[in-house]
Tab-separated table of C-alpha atoms in Angstrom:
chain	number	residue	atom	x	y	z
N	2	MET	CA	-6.338	16.294	-13.932
N	3	LYS	CA	-3.605	18.330	-14.930
N	4	SER	CA	-1.483	17.610	-17.786
N	5	ARG	CA	1.922	16.166	-17.862
N	6	GLY	CA	3.647	19.058	-18.155
N	7	ASP	CA	1.535	20.674	-15.054
N	8	MET	CA	2.138	17.280	-13.243
N	9	ALA	CA	5.981	17.731	-13.618
N	10	ARG	CA	5.688	21.425	-12.463
N	11	GLY	CA	4.078	20.434	-9.604
N	12	ALA	CA	6.311	17.803	-8.689
N	13	GLY	CA	8.741	20.358	-7.094
N	14	ASP	CA	5.791	22.403	-5.472
N	15	GLU	CA	4.316	19.157	-4.099
N	16	ARG	CA	7.670	18.410	-1.607
N	17	HIS	CA	6.842	20.975	0.956
N	18	ARG	CA	3.812	18.896	1.744
N	19	PHE	CA	6.385	16.006	2.672
N	20	PRO	CA	9.134	18.178	4.196
N	21	GLY	CA	12.620	16.317	4.475
N	22	HIS	CA	11.483	13.470	1.875
N	23	GLU	CA	12.658	12.902	-1.210
N	24	TYR	CA	11.389	10.145	-3.858
N	25	PRO	CA	11.845	9.304	-7.477
N	26	GLN	CA	8.022	9.335	-8.202
N	27	VAL	CA	5.741	11.942	-9.582
N	28	ILE	CA	2.656	12.376	-7.296
N	29	PRO	CA	-0.328	13.654	-9.461
N	30	GLU	CA	-1.213	17.360	-8.481
N	31	PRO	CA	-4.946	17.388	-8.005
N	32	ASP	CA	-7.199	20.492	-8.798
N	33	GLU	CA	-7.394	21.317	-4.790
N	34	VAL	CA	-5.984	19.872	-1.835
N	35	ARG	CA	-7.418	20.201	1.883
N	36	PRO	CA	-5.961	18.583	4.915
N	37	GLY	CA	-7.456	15.080	5.725
N	38	GLY	CA	-8.414	13.473	9.139
N	39	ARG	CA	-6.526	11.781	11.903
N	40	PRO	CA	-5.132	8.442	11.737
N	41	PRO	CA	-7.647	5.634	13.040
N	42	TRP	CA	-4.553	5.009	15.845
N	43	ALA	CA	-4.259	8.690	16.616
N	44	ASP	CA	-5.386	8.468	20.454
N	45	LEU	CA	-3.051	5.103	21.155
N	46	ALA	CA	-0.330	5.349	23.443
N	47	PRO	CA	3.152	5.359	22.022
N	48	THR	CA	3.949	2.692	24.043
N	49	ALA	CA	1.256	0.487	22.347
N	50	ARG	CA	2.691	1.246	18.857
N	51	ARG	CA	5.454	-1.250	19.333
N	52	GLY	CA	5.654	-4.952	19.344
N	53	LEU	CA	3.727	-5.307	16.404
N	54	SER	CA	4.725	-8.729	15.772
N	55	VAL	CA	3.680	-11.417	13.273
N	56	GLU	CA	1.790	-13.243	15.815
N	57	ARG	CA	-0.176	-10.019	16.853
N	58	VAL	CA	-1.251	-9.751	13.180
N	59	ALA	CA	-2.304	-13.643	13.045
N	60	ARG	CA	-4.315	-12.696	16.014
N	61	ALA	CA	-5.841	-9.648	14.590
N	62	LEU	CA	-7.071	-11.616	11.525
N	63	ALA	CA	-8.537	-14.246	13.553
N	64	ARG	CA	-10.328	-12.129	15.781
N	65	ARG	CA	-11.780	-10.539	12.504
N	66	GLY	CA	-12.700	-13.589	11.122
N	67	GLN	CA	-10.167	-13.067	8.033
N	68	ASP	CA	-7.447	-16.094	8.723
N	69	GLY	CA	-8.945	-18.331	6.422
N	70	PRO	CA	-8.686	-18.215	2.546
N	71	PRO	CA	-9.870	-15.054	0.920
N	72	PRO	CA	-13.600	-14.799	-0.422
N	73	GLU	CA	-13.709	-14.804	-4.252
N	74	PRO	CA	-14.338	-11.350	-5.247
N	75	ALA	CA	-17.122	-10.162	-7.480
N	76	GLU	CA	-15.902	-9.226	-10.637
N	77	PRO	CA	-17.391	-5.990	-12.409
N	78	ALA	CA	-19.072	-6.405	-15.689
N	79	ALA	CA	-16.198	-5.021	-17.779
N	80	PRO	CA	-13.681	-8.222	-18.616
N	81	THR	CA	-11.163	-6.670	-16.740
N	82	PRO	CA	-9.094	-9.103	-14.701
N	83	GLY	CA	-8.774	-8.758	-10.894
N	84	ALA	CA	-5.722	-8.485	-8.870
N	85	SER	CA	-3.800	-9.868	-5.699
N	86	VAL	CA	-0.916	-8.309	-3.652
N	87	LEU	CA	0.959	-10.225	-1.111
N	88	VAL	CA	1.285	-8.514	2.520
N	89	ALA	CA	4.730	-10.322	3.352
N	90	LEU	CA	5.780	-10.167	7.356
N	91	PHE	CA	8.620	-11.331	9.171
N	92	ASP	CA	9.835	-10.316	12.857
N	93	GLU	CA	12.882	-8.394	13.480
N	94	GLY	CA	13.811	-7.590	16.575
N	95	GLY	CA	10.204	-7.908	17.903
N	96	GLU	CA	8.497	-5.777	15.255
N	97	ALA	CA	6.968	-7.284	11.982
N	98	ARG	CA	8.157	-5.871	8.922
N	99	VAL	CA	6.485	-5.768	5.663
N	100	VAL	CA	8.155	-6.305	2.047
N	101	LEU	CA	7.833	-3.376	-0.565
N	102	THR	CA	9.226	-2.776	-3.932
N	103	ARG	CA	9.464	0.701	-6.163
N	104	ARG	CA	7.891	-0.276	-9.273
N	105	ALA	CA	10.426	0.225	-12.356
N	106	ARG	CA	10.189	3.357	-14.133
N	107	THR	CA	9.976	1.804	-17.622
N	108	LEU	CA	6.794	0.249	-16.757
N	109	ARG	CA	3.281	1.755	-18.384
N	110	ALA	CA	1.353	2.129	-15.395
N	111	HIS	CA	2.392	3.687	-11.676
N	112	ARG	CA	5.694	4.474	-12.807
N	113	GLY	CA	8.494	4.502	-9.727
N	114	GLU	CA	5.518	3.898	-7.013
N	115	VAL	CA	6.054	2.220	-3.975
N	116	ALA	CA	3.976	-1.259	-3.922
N	117	LEU	CA	3.265	-4.474	-2.405
N	118	PRO	CA	4.265	-7.475	-4.514
N	119	GLY	CA	1.720	-8.583	-6.874
N	120	GLY	CA	-0.517	-8.361	-9.954
N	121	ARG	CA	-3.367	-9.315	-12.309
N	122	ARG	CA	-4.838	-12.818	-11.866
N	123	GLU	CA	-4.565	-15.189	-14.510
N	124	ASP	CA	-7.723	-17.580	-15.810
N	125	GLY	CA	-8.576	-19.823	-12.677
N	126	GLU	CA	-6.168	-18.518	-10.263
N	127	SER	CA	-6.985	-18.033	-6.757
N	128	PRO	CA	-6.036	-14.786	-5.435
N	129	TRP	CA	-3.303	-16.534	-2.841
N	130	ALA	CA	-1.580	-18.023	-5.974
N	131	THR	CA	-1.515	-14.994	-7.936
N	132	ALA	CA	-0.033	-12.864	-5.042
N	133	LEU	CA	2.680	-15.942	-4.583
N	134	ARG	CA	3.416	-16.293	-8.248
N	135	GLU	CA	3.510	-12.356	-8.667
N	136	ALA	CA	5.968	-12.034	-5.668
N	137	ASN	CA	8.286	-14.695	-7.080
N	138	GLU	CA	8.045	-13.144	-10.260
N	139	GLU	CA	8.903	-9.631	-8.974
N	140	VAL	CA	11.703	-10.141	-6.352
N	141	GLY	CA	12.423	-14.012	-6.340
N	142	LEU	CA	10.249	-14.845	-2.765
N	143	ASP	CA	10.089	-18.584	-2.954
N	144	PRO	CA	6.454	-19.221	-2.715
N	145	ALA	CA	7.065	-22.367	0.058
N	146	ALA	CA	8.709	-20.035	1.850
N	147	VAL	CA	5.032	-18.029	3.041
N	148	ARG	CA	2.616	-19.279	6.109
N	149	PRO	CA	-0.848	-18.076	5.026
N	150	LEU	CA	-2.298	-15.844	7.693
N	151	GLY	CA	-5.130	-14.494	6.069
N	152	TRP	CA	-6.833	-11.628	4.067
N	153	LEU	CA	-7.590	-7.819	4.163
N	154	SER	CA	-10.556	-6.248	2.536
N	155	PRO	CA	-10.635	-6.333	-1.001
N	156	LEU	CA	-10.597	-2.518	-2.718
N	157	SER	CA	-10.802	-1.165	-6.061
N	158	THR	CA	-9.100	2.156	-7.530
N	159	ARG	CA	-10.318	4.883	-10.102
N	160	VAL	CA	-8.181	3.457	-12.599
N	161	ALA	CA	-8.802	-0.085	-12.472
N	162	PRO	CA	-12.253	-0.904	-10.901
N	163	ALA	CA	-11.573	-4.914	-10.763
N	164	ALA	CA	-11.119	-5.982	-7.383
N	165	ILE	CA	-7.863	-6.186	-5.912
N	166	VAL	CA	-7.311	-8.972	-2.787
N	167	PRO	CA	-4.846	-8.362	-0.445
N	168	VAL	CA	-3.422	-11.669	1.153
N	169	VAL	CA	-1.104	-11.940	4.233
N	170	GLY	CA	1.489	-14.584	4.868
N	171	ALA	CA	4.497	-14.823	7.435
N	172	LEU	CA	8.065	-15.787	6.718
N	173	SER	CA	10.207	-17.515	9.427
N	174	SER	CA	13.277	-15.074	8.644
N	175	ARG	CA	14.114	-11.949	6.624
N	176	PRO	CA	14.060	-13.131	2.915
N	177	ALA	CA	16.946	-12.803	0.479
N	178	LEU	CA	15.344	-10.972	-2.018
N	179	GLU	CA	16.307	-9.758	-5.588
N	180	ALA	CA	14.708	-7.118	-7.485
N	181	ARG	CA	13.687	-8.132	-11.350
N	182	PRO	CA	14.648	-4.999	-12.909
N	183	GLU	CA	12.166	-5.183	-15.667
N	184	GLU	CA	9.451	-5.044	-13.083
N	185	VAL	CA	11.079	-3.714	-9.838
N	186	GLU	CA	13.601	-1.010	-9.394
N	187	ARG	CA	14.092	-1.559	-5.483
N	188	VAL	CA	12.689	-4.055	-2.648
N	189	PHE	CA	12.930	-3.091	0.788
N	190	THR	CA	11.179	-3.544	4.220
N	191	VAL	CA	9.694	-1.333	6.658
N	192	ALA	CA	8.442	-1.945	10.520
N	193	LEU	CA	4.594	-1.785	10.715
N	194	SER	CA	5.740	0.097	14.149
N	195	ASP	CA	7.486	2.763	11.973
N	196	LEU	CA	4.308	3.375	9.939
N	197	LEU	CA	2.280	3.918	13.472
N	198	ALA	CA	5.100	6.260	14.774
N	199	GLU	CA	4.016	9.924	15.090
N	200	GLY	CA	4.319	11.846	11.803
N	201	ALA	CA	4.255	8.921	9.629
N	202	PHE	CA	0.675	8.996	8.481
N	203	LEU	CA	-0.809	11.960	6.339
N	204	GLU	CA	-4.198	11.971	4.991
N	205	GLU	CA	-5.300	14.452	2.354
N	206	ARG	CA	-8.558	15.162	0.089
N	207	TRP	CA	-8.317	15.602	-3.175
N	208	ARG	CA	-10.645	17.100	-5.698
N	209	ARG	CA	-10.182	16.577	-9.470
N	210	GLU	CA	-12.623	17.569	-12.433
N	211	GLY	CA	-14.555	14.904	-13.773
N	212	LEU	CA	-14.126	12.562	-11.131
N	213	ALA	CA	-17.066	11.618	-8.388
N	214	GLY	CA	-16.024	12.459	-5.048
N	215	LEU	CA	-16.888	10.905	-1.784
N	216	ASP	CA	-18.143	14.058	-0.431
N	217	ASP	CA	-20.591	16.665	-1.454
N	218	GLU	CA	-17.837	19.062	-2.711
N	219	GLY	CA	-16.368	16.247	-4.997
N	220	PHE	CA	-13.468	15.523	-2.845
N	221	PHE	CA	-12.075	11.883	-1.753
N	222	PRO	CA	-9.456	10.833	1.087
N	223	ILE	CA	-5.708	9.937	-0.227
N	224	VAL	CA	-3.504	8.510	2.473
N	225	PHE	CA	0.047	8.678	2.281
N	226	TYR	CA	3.253	7.244	4.994
N	227	ARG	CA	6.604	8.820	5.169
N	228	VAL	CA	8.996	6.259	5.217
N	229	PRO	CA	12.733	6.790	4.767
N	230	GLY	CA	13.774	8.152	1.541
N	231	ASP	CA	10.294	7.408	0.124
N	232	LEU	CA	6.363	8.061	0.250
N	233	LEU	CA	3.812	4.931	0.204
N	234	TRP	CA	0.157	6.401	-1.042
N	235	GLY	CA	-2.450	4.999	-3.095
N	236	ALA	CA	-3.906	1.691	-3.169
N	237	THR	CA	-0.561	0.488	-1.028
N	238	ALA	CA	-1.232	2.889	1.692
N	239	ARG	CA	-4.972	2.029	1.595
N	240	VAL	CA	-3.660	-1.960	2.481
N	241	LEU	CA	-1.466	-1.094	4.866
N	242	THR	CA	-3.992	1.399	6.702
N	243	ASP	CA	-6.508	-1.796	6.860
N	244	LEU	CA	-3.660	-3.591	8.494
N	245	LEU	CA	-2.806	-1.255	10.988
N	246	ALA	CA	-6.165	-0.310	12.000
N	247	MET	CA	-6.657	-4.106	12.444
N	248	VAL	CA	-3.642	-4.690	14.485
N	249	ALA	CA	-3.331	-1.239	16.394
N	250	ALA	CA	-7.069	-2.633	18.092
N	251	GLU	CA	-5.411	-5.957	19.125
N	252	PRO	CA	-5.198	-6.164	22.817
């Protein structure tokens, strides 16, 4: 990985990859970047990319058998606590919207990045309880206002190998939220249909010295989503890709 100075210089160079988008976060510059693949819904007609309601998400979760409590993840041998994030959805204009945050730039890790509300699990806490507690602490979301819908595939990152469990919940209407400045710089929402729109999805393949890649040449995929004024990437983009691919396949 490049040094902090190299990354700062790269922040200006990298923006040609995302024309028309400004964002207050530094995306690390890998040693080499190659074009990635198409989105899983690349062949889906534009009309089928609309009308992604909360009910459609609930049907898709039920069809995949993920509409109950999430399974307890197998934790690694190292004493690293797992984490959970909340995919909070509400309908507006016939489209489901998801609650997102931009992390405060004063935090130690993932400064300024777009994220789902969530954080590390406490002892004896379920993934669902973690997600609700963290959402309340970060953006003031009332846990009682969230109806459980199900869960998405657990994932891990190269920085945090302990499992991250995404849980999905429904809100009856647009919530009144307030970013807690010590953790969150901004709270906003994005329609799932906008993430499925042509040109929103971008996959790159990155190579970095010293990291094990997913192919023979040492490259691994990184997914981005262009949204107004910002970019989603990393673990957040992976969670949303899992959700979108599942919902896009729902009749």
